[in-house]
Tab-separated table of C-alpha atoms and ligand atoms in Angstrom:
chain	number	residue	atom	x	y	z
P	1	MET	CA	116.097	71.751	63.756
P	2	GLU	CA	115.316	68.363	62.253
P	3	THR	CA	111.757	67.104	62.098
P	4	LYS	CA	112.670	63.768	63.645
P	5	LYS	CA	114.076	65.253	66.831
P	6	LEU	CA	110.892	67.246	67.242
P	7	THR	CA	108.406	64.452	66.534
P	8	THR	CA	110.162	62.109	68.983
P	9	GLY	CA	110.421	64.706	71.758
P	10	ALA	CA	106.840	65.962	71.346
P	11	ALA	CA	105.130	62.779	72.565
P	12	PRO	CA	103.075	63.539	75.723
P	13	ARG	CA	104.983	60.779	77.516
P	14	LYS	CA	108.303	62.512	76.783
P	15	LEU	CA	106.945	65.830	77.989
P	16	SER	CA	105.578	64.431	81.238
P	17	ASP	CA	108.788	62.455	81.911
P	18	TYR	CA	110.775	65.624	81.375
P	19	LEU	CA	108.463	67.606	83.662
P	20	THR	CA	108.687	65.220	86.594
P	21	ARG	CA	112.496	65.395	86.344
P	22	ALA	CA	112.534	69.179	85.938
P	23	ARG	CA	110.258	69.734	88.919
P	24	ASP	CA	112.673	67.859	91.145
P	25	LYS	CA	115.349	70.343	90.108
P	26	ALA	CA	113.263	73.516	90.310
P	27	PRO	CA	113.952	75.419	93.506
P	28	ALA	CA	110.841	75.603	95.665
P	29	HIS	CA	110.969	79.371	95.513
P	30	ASP	CA	113.704	79.792	98.088
P	31	GLY	CA	112.965	82.739	100.264
P	32	HIS	CA	109.794	83.443	98.367
P	33	GLY	CA	106.892	81.504	99.792
P	34	ALA	CA	108.078	81.881	103.348
P	35	GLY	CA	106.297	85.196	103.586
P	36	GLY	CA	108.911	87.510	102.234
P	37	ALA	CA	111.009	88.185	99.204
P	38	GLN	CA	114.398	89.749	99.031
P	39	SER	CA	116.119	91.574	96.227
P	40	VAL	CA	119.779	92.430	96.371
P	41	ARG	CA	121.034	95.194	94.104
P	42	LYS	CA	124.755	95.785	93.806
P	43	ASP	CA	126.633	98.603	92.167
P	44	SER	CA	129.953	100.353	92.438
P	45	TYR	CA	130.347	104.107	92.376
P	46	ARG	CA	133.548	106.180	92.707
P	47	GLY	CA	135.300	103.187	94.192
P	48	HIS	CA	132.527	102.447	96.678
P	49	GLU	CA	130.593	99.182	96.734
P	50	ILE	CA	126.858	99.655	97.039
P	51	GLU	CA	124.542	96.887	98.176
P	52	ILE	CA	120.825	97.445	98.596
P	53	VAL	CA	118.737	94.676	100.121
P	54	THR	CA	114.993	95.173	99.671
P	55	THR	CA	112.445	93.112	101.560
P	56	TYR	CA	108.737	93.566	101.024
P	57	ASN	CA	106.425	93.148	103.955
P	58	ILE	CA	102.919	93.510	102.565
P	59	LEU	CA	99.639	93.430	104.435
P	60	VAL	CA	96.235	93.397	102.770
P	61	ASP	CA	93.267	93.765	105.123
P	62	GLY	CA	95.737	93.207	107.930
P	63	ARG	CA	96.901	89.855	106.571
P	64	LYS	CA	100.398	89.234	105.349
P	65	ILE	CA	100.523	88.190	101.692
P	66	ARG	CA	103.030	85.666	100.443
P	67	ALA	CA	103.849	87.132	97.064
P	68	PRO	CA	107.401	87.001	95.704
P	69	LEU	CA	107.980	90.669	94.876
P	70	GLY	CA	111.361	91.933	93.783
P	71	VAL	CA	112.896	95.117	92.468
P	72	ASP	CA	115.347	95.164	89.564
P	73	ALA	CA	118.360	97.332	88.806
P	74	SER	CA	116.271	100.098	87.240
P	75	GLY	CA	113.895	100.182	90.201
P	76	GLN	CA	111.005	98.349	88.532
P	77	VAL	CA	108.915	96.132	90.783
P	78	HIS	CA	108.357	92.599	89.543
P	79	CYS	CA	106.425	89.687	91.013
P	80	HIS	CA	107.104	86.084	90.100
P	81	SER	CA	103.446	85.127	90.346
P	82	LEU	CA	102.482	87.860	87.815
P	83	PRO	CA	105.384	87.166	85.487
P	84	ASN	CA	104.579	89.520	82.592
P	85	TYR	CA	104.067	92.662	84.589
P	86	GLN	CA	106.283	95.341	86.086
P	87	THR	CA	105.304	98.526	87.839
P	88	ALA	CA	107.029	101.645	89.116
P	89	SER	CA	105.238	101.191	92.425
P	90	ALA	CA	104.720	98.158	94.653
P	91	VAL	CA	101.210	99.487	95.324
P	92	ASP	CA	100.235	98.917	91.680
P	93	MET	CA	101.671	95.408	91.872
P	94	VAL	CA	99.560	94.592	94.936
P	95	ARG	CA	96.474	95.913	93.120
P	96	ALA	CA	97.274	93.571	90.231
P	97	LEU	CA	97.671	90.686	92.707
P	98	ILE	CA	94.187	91.412	94.037
P	99	ASP	CA	92.879	91.299	90.438
P	100	GLY	CA	94.859	88.168	89.547
P	101	PHE	CA	94.150	86.096	92.671
P	102	PRO	CA	90.636	87.099	93.796
P	103	GLU	CA	90.080	84.026	96.002
P	104	GLU	CA	93.216	84.711	98.017
P	105	PHE	CA	91.700	88.012	99.107
P	106	GLU	CA	88.258	86.783	100.021
P	107	ARG	CA	87.229	88.532	103.202
P	108	LYS	CA	88.108	86.711	106.366
P	109	PRO	CA	88.158	88.400	109.764
P	110	ALA	CA	91.538	90.029	110.199
P	111	ARG	CA	93.645	88.379	112.871
P	112	THR	CA	95.093	91.702	114.047
P	113	LYS	CA	93.587	93.735	116.911
P	114	SER	CA	90.034	94.815	116.321
P	115	ARG	CA	89.699	98.146	114.638
P	116	PRO	CA	86.746	100.436	114.135
P	117	ALA	CA	84.324	98.775	111.740
P	118	ALA	CA	84.577	101.685	109.302
P	119	SER	CA	88.206	100.986	108.507
P	120	ARG	CA	87.339	97.440	107.454
P	121	LYS	CA	84.658	98.546	105.074
P	122	ARG	CA	85.516	97.899	101.493
P	123	ARG	CA	86.228	101.132	99.719
P	124	PRO	CA	86.003	101.381	95.974
P	125	ALA	CA	89.470	101.278	94.490
P	126	PRO	CA	90.698	104.657	93.285
P	127	ALA	CA	90.550	105.064	89.517
P	128	ARG	CA	93.412	103.169	87.908
P	129	LYS	CA	95.717	105.542	86.130
P	130	SER	CA	98.902	104.197	84.769
P	131	ARG	CA	101.784	106.072	86.281
P	132	PRO	CA	104.698	107.260	84.240
P	133	ALA	CA	107.274	104.498	84.273
P	134	ALA	CA	110.574	105.078	85.995
P	135	LYS	CA	113.318	106.374	83.741
P	136	LYS	CA	116.038	103.872	83.090
P	137	GLY	CA	118.785	104.411	85.571
P	138	ALA	CA	116.649	106.445	87.921
P	139	ARG	CA	116.555	105.200	91.478
P	140	HIS	CA	113.262	105.261	93.284
P	141	GLU	CA	112.214	104.491	96.783
P	142	HIS	CA	109.681	101.681	96.955
L	1	MET	CA	107.307	69.371	54.307
L	2	ALA	CA	107.040	72.542	56.324
L	3	VAL	CA	103.544	73.491	57.465
L	4	VAL	CA	102.299	77.056	57.029
L	5	ARG	CA	101.255	79.159	60.035
L	6	ARG	CA	98.435	81.562	59.212
L	7	ASN	CA	96.511	84.500	60.656
L	8	ILE	CA	93.614	83.175	62.761
L	9	SER	CA	91.422	86.179	61.950
L	10	THR	CA	91.430	85.579	58.191
L	11	ASN	CA	91.497	81.767	58.060
L	12	PRO	CA	88.273	80.313	59.483
L	13	GLY	CA	89.275	76.755	58.587
L	14	VAL	CA	92.486	76.938	60.632
L	15	ARG	CA	90.632	78.755	63.416
L	16	ASP	CA	88.056	75.965	63.717
L	17	GLN	CA	90.755	73.300	63.658
L	18	TYR	CA	92.677	75.114	66.382
L	19	ILE	CA	89.609	75.226	68.634
L	20	GLU	CA	88.890	71.558	67.955
L	21	GLY	CA	92.523	70.587	68.624
L	22	VAL	CA	92.647	72.475	71.923
L	23	LYS	CA	89.483	70.720	73.099
L	24	LEU	CA	90.866	67.327	72.107
L	25	LEU	CA	94.139	67.922	73.988
L	26	LYS	CA	92.192	69.225	76.974
L	27	ASN	CA	90.180	65.995	77.084
L	28	GLU	CA	93.109	63.655	76.480
L	29	ALA	CA	94.553	62.066	79.635
L	30	SER	CA	98.344	62.355	79.706
L	31	GLY	CA	98.654	59.302	81.946
L	32	ARG	CA	100.024	61.463	84.756
L	33	ALA	CA	98.347	62.740	87.898
L	34	THR	CA	98.715	66.035	89.775
L	35	ASP	CA	100.655	64.478	92.696
L	36	GLU	CA	103.433	63.485	90.299
L	37	PHE	CA	104.068	67.194	89.736
L	38	GLY	CA	104.030	67.990	93.454
L	39	ILE	CA	100.571	69.575	93.331
L	40	PRO	CA	98.937	69.302	96.772
L	41	GLY	CA	95.490	67.777	97.338
L	42	ALA	CA	93.800	64.669	95.953
L	43	ALA	CA	95.577	63.212	92.909
L	44	ARG	CA	93.743	64.068	89.688
L	45	SER	CA	94.410	63.113	86.103
L	46	VAL	CA	96.351	65.733	84.113
L	47	SER	CA	95.366	66.327	80.487
L	48	THR	CA	97.923	66.650	77.703
L	49	TYR	CA	96.913	70.300	77.318
L	50	ASP	CA	97.600	70.938	81.003
L	51	LEU	CA	101.109	69.498	80.665
L	52	PHE	CA	101.889	72.719	78.794
L	53	VAL	CA	100.625	74.736	81.759
L	54	VAL	CA	102.892	72.751	84.106
L	55	TRP	CA	105.809	73.131	81.671
L	56	HIS	CA	105.430	76.912	81.554
L	57	VAL	CA	105.218	77.301	85.347
L	58	THR	CA	108.174	74.938	85.842
L	59	ALA	CA	110.351	76.746	83.286
L	60	MET	CA	109.727	80.033	85.058
L	61	MET	CA	110.814	78.550	88.373
L	62	ILE	CA	114.184	77.475	87.024
L	63	GLU	CA	116.385	80.495	87.651
L	64	THR	CA	119.228	80.687	85.128
L	65	PRO	CA	121.612	80.549	86.836
L	66	PRO	CA	120.229	80.102	90.374
L	67	ARG	CA	119.754	83.373	92.281
L	68	ASN	CA	120.808	85.689	89.478
L	69	PRO	CA	119.878	89.233	90.501
L	70	ALA	CA	118.207	90.004	87.123
L	71	GLN	CA	115.649	87.232	87.842
L	72	ARG	CA	116.364	85.591	84.487
L	73	ASN	CA	114.727	82.180	84.216
L	74	SER	CA	114.773	79.374	81.689
L	75	ALA	CA	111.947	80.923	79.626
L	76	TYR	CA	111.761	84.662	80.358
L	77	ARG	CA	113.632	87.870	81.190
L	78	GLY	CA	116.683	87.018	79.075
L	79	PRO	CA	117.889	85.970	75.610
L	80	ILE	CA	116.311	82.496	75.915
L	81	PHE	CA	112.815	84.049	75.680
L	82	ALA	CA	112.460	83.574	71.898
L	83	PRO	CA	114.091	80.088	71.550
L	84	TRP	CA	112.310	78.572	74.576
L	85	HIS	CA	108.901	79.677	73.336
L	86	ARG	CA	109.716	78.525	69.802
L	87	VAL	CA	110.330	75.013	71.163
L	88	MET	CA	107.184	75.091	73.299
L	89	LEU	CA	105.067	76.128	70.307
L	90	MET	CA	106.582	73.463	68.038
L	91	VAL	CA	105.843	70.745	70.597
L	92	PHE	CA	102.292	72.063	71.002
L	93	GLU	CA	101.799	72.205	67.227
L	94	GLN	CA	102.985	68.590	66.905
L	95	ASN	CA	100.387	67.527	69.449
L	96	LEU	CA	97.646	69.454	67.655
L	97	GLN	CA	98.620	67.727	64.408
L	98	ARG	CA	98.447	64.373	66.165
L	99	VAL	CA	94.979	64.781	67.703
L	100	LEU	CA	93.597	66.489	64.584
L	101	ASN	CA	95.117	63.736	62.486
L	102	ASP	CA	96.379	66.398	60.108
L	103	ALA	CA	100.126	66.605	59.494
L	104	ASN	CA	99.576	69.814	57.510
L	105	PHE	CA	98.062	71.774	60.377
L	106	GLY	CA	100.010	74.921	61.247
L	107	LEU	CA	99.491	76.794	64.520
L	108	PRO	CA	97.697	80.087	63.790
L	109	TYR	CA	98.890	83.457	65.052
L	110	TRP	CA	96.978	86.482	66.308
L	111	ASP	CA	98.258	89.696	64.758
L	112	TRP	CA	97.326	91.777	67.828
L	113	ALA	CA	98.836	94.964	66.442
L	114	GLU	CA	95.941	95.084	63.943
L	115	ASP	CA	93.563	95.285	66.893
L	116	GLY	CA	95.928	97.616	68.756
L	117	ASP	CA	95.531	100.127	65.915
L	118	LEU	CA	91.804	100.375	66.732
L	119	PRO	CA	90.624	102.955	69.294
L	120	PRO	CA	91.086	101.378	72.781
L	121	GLN	CA	87.343	101.174	73.444
L	122	GLU	CA	86.858	99.057	70.283
L	123	GLN	CA	89.651	96.564	70.950
L	124	SER	CA	87.604	94.179	73.067
L	125	ALA	CA	85.061	93.888	70.218
L	126	ALA	CA	87.660	92.632	67.703
L	127	ALA	CA	86.964	89.426	65.744
L	128	ILE	CA	89.350	87.338	67.873
L	129	TRP	CA	86.937	87.650	70.833
L	130	GLY	CA	83.898	86.571	68.829
L	131	ALA	CA	81.801	83.555	69.847
L	132	ASP	CA	83.172	81.702	66.779
L	133	CYS	CA	86.778	82.372	67.787
L	134	MET	CA	88.232	82.724	71.336
L	135	GLY	CA	85.035	84.015	73.015
L	136	GLY	CA	84.886	87.139	75.159
L	137	GLU	CA	85.875	88.232	78.648
L	138	GLY	CA	84.398	87.417	82.056
L	139	ASN	CA	84.884	85.550	85.293
L	140	PRO	CA	84.154	83.018	84.044
L	141	VAL	CA	84.257	83.503	80.274
L	142	ALA	CA	80.665	82.856	79.181
L	143	THR	CA	80.801	82.984	75.370
L	144	GLY	CA	82.616	81.060	72.666
L	145	PRO	CA	84.129	77.577	72.560
L	146	PHE	CA	85.825	77.865	75.969
L	147	ALA	CA	82.793	79.177	77.880
L	148	PHE	CA	82.187	77.777	81.371
L	149	ARG	CA	79.073	75.751	82.067
L	150	ALA	CA	78.900	74.690	85.707
L	151	SER	CA	76.675	71.671	85.039
L	152	ASP	CA	78.680	70.407	82.049
L	153	PRO	CA	81.855	68.517	83.002
L	154	SER	CA	82.947	68.420	79.347
L	155	ALA	CA	82.968	72.232	79.068
L	156	PHE	CA	86.358	73.967	79.174
L	157	ARG	CA	87.746	74.220	82.697
L	158	VAL	CA	90.923	75.451	84.317
L	159	ARG	CA	92.279	72.522	86.373
L	160	ILE	CA	95.817	73.619	87.254
L	161	SER	CA	96.684	77.176	88.213
L	162	THR	CA	99.145	78.945	90.497
L	163	ASN	CA	98.665	80.589	93.861
L	164	ILE	CA	99.957	83.985	94.920
L	165	SER	CA	103.381	82.495	95.684
L	166	GLY	CA	103.567	81.164	92.115
L	167	GLU	CA	103.172	77.493	93.122
L	168	LEU	CA	101.033	74.979	91.194
L	169	ARG	CA	97.568	74.313	92.606
L	170	SER	CA	94.579	72.167	91.596
L	171	VAL	CA	91.471	74.195	90.776
L	172	ASN	CA	88.159	73.518	89.048
L	173	ARG	CA	86.704	76.664	87.528
L	174	GLY	CA	86.056	78.536	84.309
L	175	LEU	CA	88.527	80.549	82.278
L	176	ARG	CA	88.972	84.191	83.314
L	177	ARG	CA	89.624	87.283	81.214
L	178	ALA	CA	89.288	90.981	82.074
L	179	PHE	CA	90.163	93.162	79.075
L	180	GLY	CA	91.871	96.481	79.637
L	181	VAL	CA	91.866	96.401	83.465
L	182	SER	CA	95.608	96.426	84.176
L	183	ALA	CA	96.551	98.069	80.833
L	184	ASP	CA	94.581	100.425	78.604
L	185	ALA	CA	95.327	99.208	75.077
L	186	LEU	CA	97.086	96.575	72.983
L	187	PRO	CA	100.426	97.256	71.241
L	188	ARG	CA	100.195	98.975	67.835
L	189	THR	CA	101.797	98.397	64.429
L	190	ALA	CA	104.227	101.259	65.074
L	191	HIS	CA	105.618	99.366	68.096
L	192	VAL	CA	106.215	96.303	65.937
L	193	THR	CA	107.906	98.329	63.183
L	194	ASN	CA	110.157	100.116	65.683
L	195	ALA	CA	111.191	96.844	67.343
L	196	LEU	CA	112.129	95.297	63.991
L	197	GLU	CA	114.555	98.161	63.376
L	198	LEU	CA	116.699	97.239	66.379
L	199	PRO	CA	119.932	95.724	65.041
L	200	ALA	CA	120.906	93.614	68.078
L	201	TYR	CA	118.974	90.485	69.052
L	202	ASP	CA	120.027	91.072	72.624
L	203	SER	CA	122.675	93.051	74.468
L	204	PRO	CA	124.237	93.517	77.912
L	205	ASP	CA	123.102	93.312	80.624
L	206	TRP	CA	120.883	90.662	78.929
L	207	ASP	CA	118.028	91.519	81.256
L	208	ALA	CA	114.762	93.432	81.483
L	209	ASP	CA	116.652	96.715	81.016
L	210	ALA	CA	118.478	95.857	77.771
L	211	ASN	CA	117.591	98.019	74.774
L	212	SER	CA	117.536	95.071	72.372
L	213	PHE	CA	115.093	93.374	70.004
L	214	ARG	CA	114.475	90.509	72.450
L	215	ASN	CA	113.762	92.777	75.385
L	216	ARG	CA	111.569	95.055	73.278
L	217	ILE	CA	109.354	92.219	71.967
L	218	GLU	CA	109.272	90.503	75.340
L	219	GLY	CA	107.962	93.845	76.513
L	220	TRP	CA	109.964	95.198	79.434
L	221	MET	CA	110.861	98.450	77.687
L	222	ASN	CA	108.993	100.882	75.447
L	223	ASP	CA	110.117	102.616	72.245
L	224	ASP	CA	111.766	105.404	74.229
L	225	GLY	CA	114.023	102.995	76.101
L	226	VAL	CA	112.000	103.462	79.286
L	227	SER	CA	110.845	100.590	81.510
L	228	ALA	CA	107.215	99.803	80.699
L	229	THR	CA	104.828	96.922	80.043
L	230	SER	CA	104.727	96.602	76.255
L	231	MET	CA	104.452	94.196	73.270
L	232	HIS	CA	104.209	90.531	74.419
L	233	ASN	CA	103.873	91.438	78.108
L	234	LEU	CA	101.223	94.041	77.324
L	235	VAL	CA	99.140	91.457	75.452
L	236	HIS	CA	99.199	89.215	78.541
L	237	VAL	CA	98.336	92.085	80.871
L	238	TRP	CA	95.651	93.659	78.645
L	239	ILE	CA	93.788	90.323	78.379
L	240	GLY	CA	94.106	89.849	82.141
L	241	GLY	CA	92.618	87.019	84.214
L	242	GLU	CA	94.411	83.767	83.394
L	243	MET	CA	96.912	85.555	81.179
L	244	LEU	CA	98.302	87.499	84.167
L	245	LEU	CA	99.501	84.349	85.899
L	246	GLY	CA	102.400	81.951	85.495
L	247	SER	CA	99.770	79.436	84.379
L	248	SER	CA	98.826	81.676	81.413
L	249	PRO	CA	98.852	78.800	78.845
L	250	ASN	CA	95.487	77.928	80.421
L	251	ASP	CA	94.049	80.495	78.008
L	252	PRO	CA	94.262	79.124	74.448
L	253	VAL	CA	94.999	82.670	73.289
L	254	PHE	CA	98.430	82.306	74.959
L	255	PHE	CA	99.669	80.233	72.006
L	256	LEU	CA	98.259	82.708	69.454
L	257	ASN	CA	100.115	85.576	71.150
L	258	HIS	CA	103.384	83.663	71.285
L	259	CYS	CA	102.986	82.503	67.688
L	260	ASN	CA	102.812	86.169	66.659
L	261	ILE	CA	105.909	86.923	68.755
L	262	ASP	CA	107.666	84.010	67.036
L	263	ARG	CA	106.616	85.524	63.689
L	264	LEU	CA	108.218	88.821	64.731
L	265	TRP	CA	111.426	86.966	65.591
L	266	GLU	CA	111.357	85.226	62.211
L	267	SER	CA	110.763	88.612	60.555
L	268	TRP	CA	113.759	90.044	62.421
L	269	MET	CA	115.952	87.108	61.294
L	270	SER	CA	114.839	87.557	57.681
L	271	ARG	CA	116.400	91.049	57.898
L	272	ASN	CA	119.433	90.344	60.081
L	273	GLY	CA	120.337	86.738	59.359
L	274	ARG	CA	120.054	83.679	61.601
L	275	VAL	CA	122.172	85.126	64.364
L	276	TYR	CA	121.858	84.807	68.129
L	277	VAL	CA	123.715	86.169	71.116
L	278	PRO	CA	125.242	85.558	73.646
L	279	ASP	CA	127.739	82.972	72.405
L	280	MET	CA	129.621	80.498	74.619
L	281	GLU	CA	132.279	83.096	75.470
L	282	ALA	CA	129.719	84.653	77.807
L	283	GLY	CA	130.228	83.885	81.480
L	284	ALA	CA	128.474	81.366	83.693
L	285	ASP	CA	126.132	84.102	84.887
L	286	LEU	CA	124.382	83.665	81.514
L	287	LYS	CA	124.180	79.882	81.701
L	288	GLY	CA	120.899	78.763	80.180
L	289	HIS	CA	120.848	81.687	77.710
L	290	ARG	CA	123.967	81.062	75.596
L	291	ILE	CA	123.770	79.761	72.041
L	292	ASP	CA	124.765	76.143	72.807
L	293	ASP	CA	123.149	75.796	76.246
L	294	PRO	CA	120.350	73.204	76.441
L	295	ILE	CA	116.822	74.636	76.383
L	296	SER	CA	114.557	73.439	79.227
L	297	SER	CA	112.435	71.104	77.122
L	298	PRO	CA	111.620	67.438	76.446
L	299	LEU	CA	113.771	67.534	73.283
L	300	GLY	CA	116.931	66.780	75.233
L	301	ARG	CA	120.242	68.533	75.743
L	302	SER	CA	120.978	68.888	72.039
L	303	ALA	CA	118.036	71.266	71.590
L	304	THR	CA	119.773	74.619	71.972
L	305	PRO	CA	119.105	78.181	70.783
L	306	ARG	CA	121.370	77.471	67.788
L	307	GLU	CA	119.073	74.576	66.805
L	308	THR	CA	116.008	76.830	66.800
L	309	LEU	CA	117.391	79.446	64.400
L	310	ASP	CA	116.496	77.488	61.276
L	311	VAL	CA	113.119	75.752	61.443
L	312	SER	CA	112.471	75.805	57.687
L	313	GLU	CA	112.017	72.025	57.698
L	314	ILE	CA	109.191	72.324	60.225
L	315	TYR	CA	107.107	75.453	59.558
L	316	GLU	CA	106.945	78.832	57.861
L	317	TYR	CA	104.671	81.872	58.070
L	318	ASP	CA	102.231	82.916	55.382
L	319	ALA	CA	103.461	86.470	55.815
L	320	LEU	CA	106.393	88.091	57.575
L	321	ILE	CA	106.518	91.753	58.488
Y	401	CU	CU1	104.115	84.890	77.402
């Protein structure tokens, strides 16, 4: 790369002009923010076409969370709002969401039917132990 | 003349300049306001530093190509990972040089594997987290140059973050870090050495399951070829807080981590030559990751992965691995 191309393009004005254009093009998280996320995995095996559609429906304290979770070909769970993380279990991903977005989980009265007070009491989280990661190629239920 | 990028832990002069430069960029108005980036709420001025936060979040939203099942985007989860971040770091370095008024300033790197070789319980006490460097952990971070002081509007604050859906939001709070909560320890020297032995930059299926140099350093797979959070990803996750989110450039340590990753890439190229895959023979399902595809950046359509392979005119590292 030539220095000149870099020095011209690095001006804050150039960056912000680029960003306003790029944001117009970025999809507004189709199918993500609307309260669900879908992953489609396709494979063929012995002449059969396999298609697995996974939708996560996640409740925390009775409230639906709008996190874009997906599962990749090797069964690893990924979440667009925690982009550098993958887990073998969606449960671990939701725990990380609670750590990463504390204000989104501030206690509000659950909108679902009233339950015995005990079940709403905050329990200490079980000790975090990293689970063995899924073997490549293995298929897990999530 | 190429600038030299040095280790932040052993170069106090560069360290102090980096801190100073970050603060200057954080306090420099970019001339844009939050509403121009679609951020809801009252329009607020966006600093030059925070443009890099918006850039990172935006790049991750651009799926390449749209709706690809591997969730590749214009910055992560595919071959473009190393070139996109190289461009981002060069643009950031240029801006640091500008506000520091020092054309010889080189972005420092954090050699995290040195700290990863320490016993896990000692890693959060490493020099990088000292009050004279990046400061420590907390919600908010309370030590070092980026400590939060509620009554001081000039103290370091996070102004643009993302919500749980990954969308940009205005906030006004201190920086957050939580060491070792979502991961036990940093990557070690052995992980770096093993990654550098991989002969292919990237390989099919060009995703988070590829057993290639790019995927290994990005950190979707461990040394045994098993899906795991490792290398670059592990550094994000071990630091926690801000670094977990799409808005991770909010933590100035983001750039030090990526500078080290860029140094690993440069080290790999010094062994294997300035080669990159996939080439333009690859199908449209890899659009955005092929050697002559434009990188999502302000440098225009001619800035491609091919253009980032030789940066000898712009910078070099004091030491490769
Ligand atoms: Cu990163």
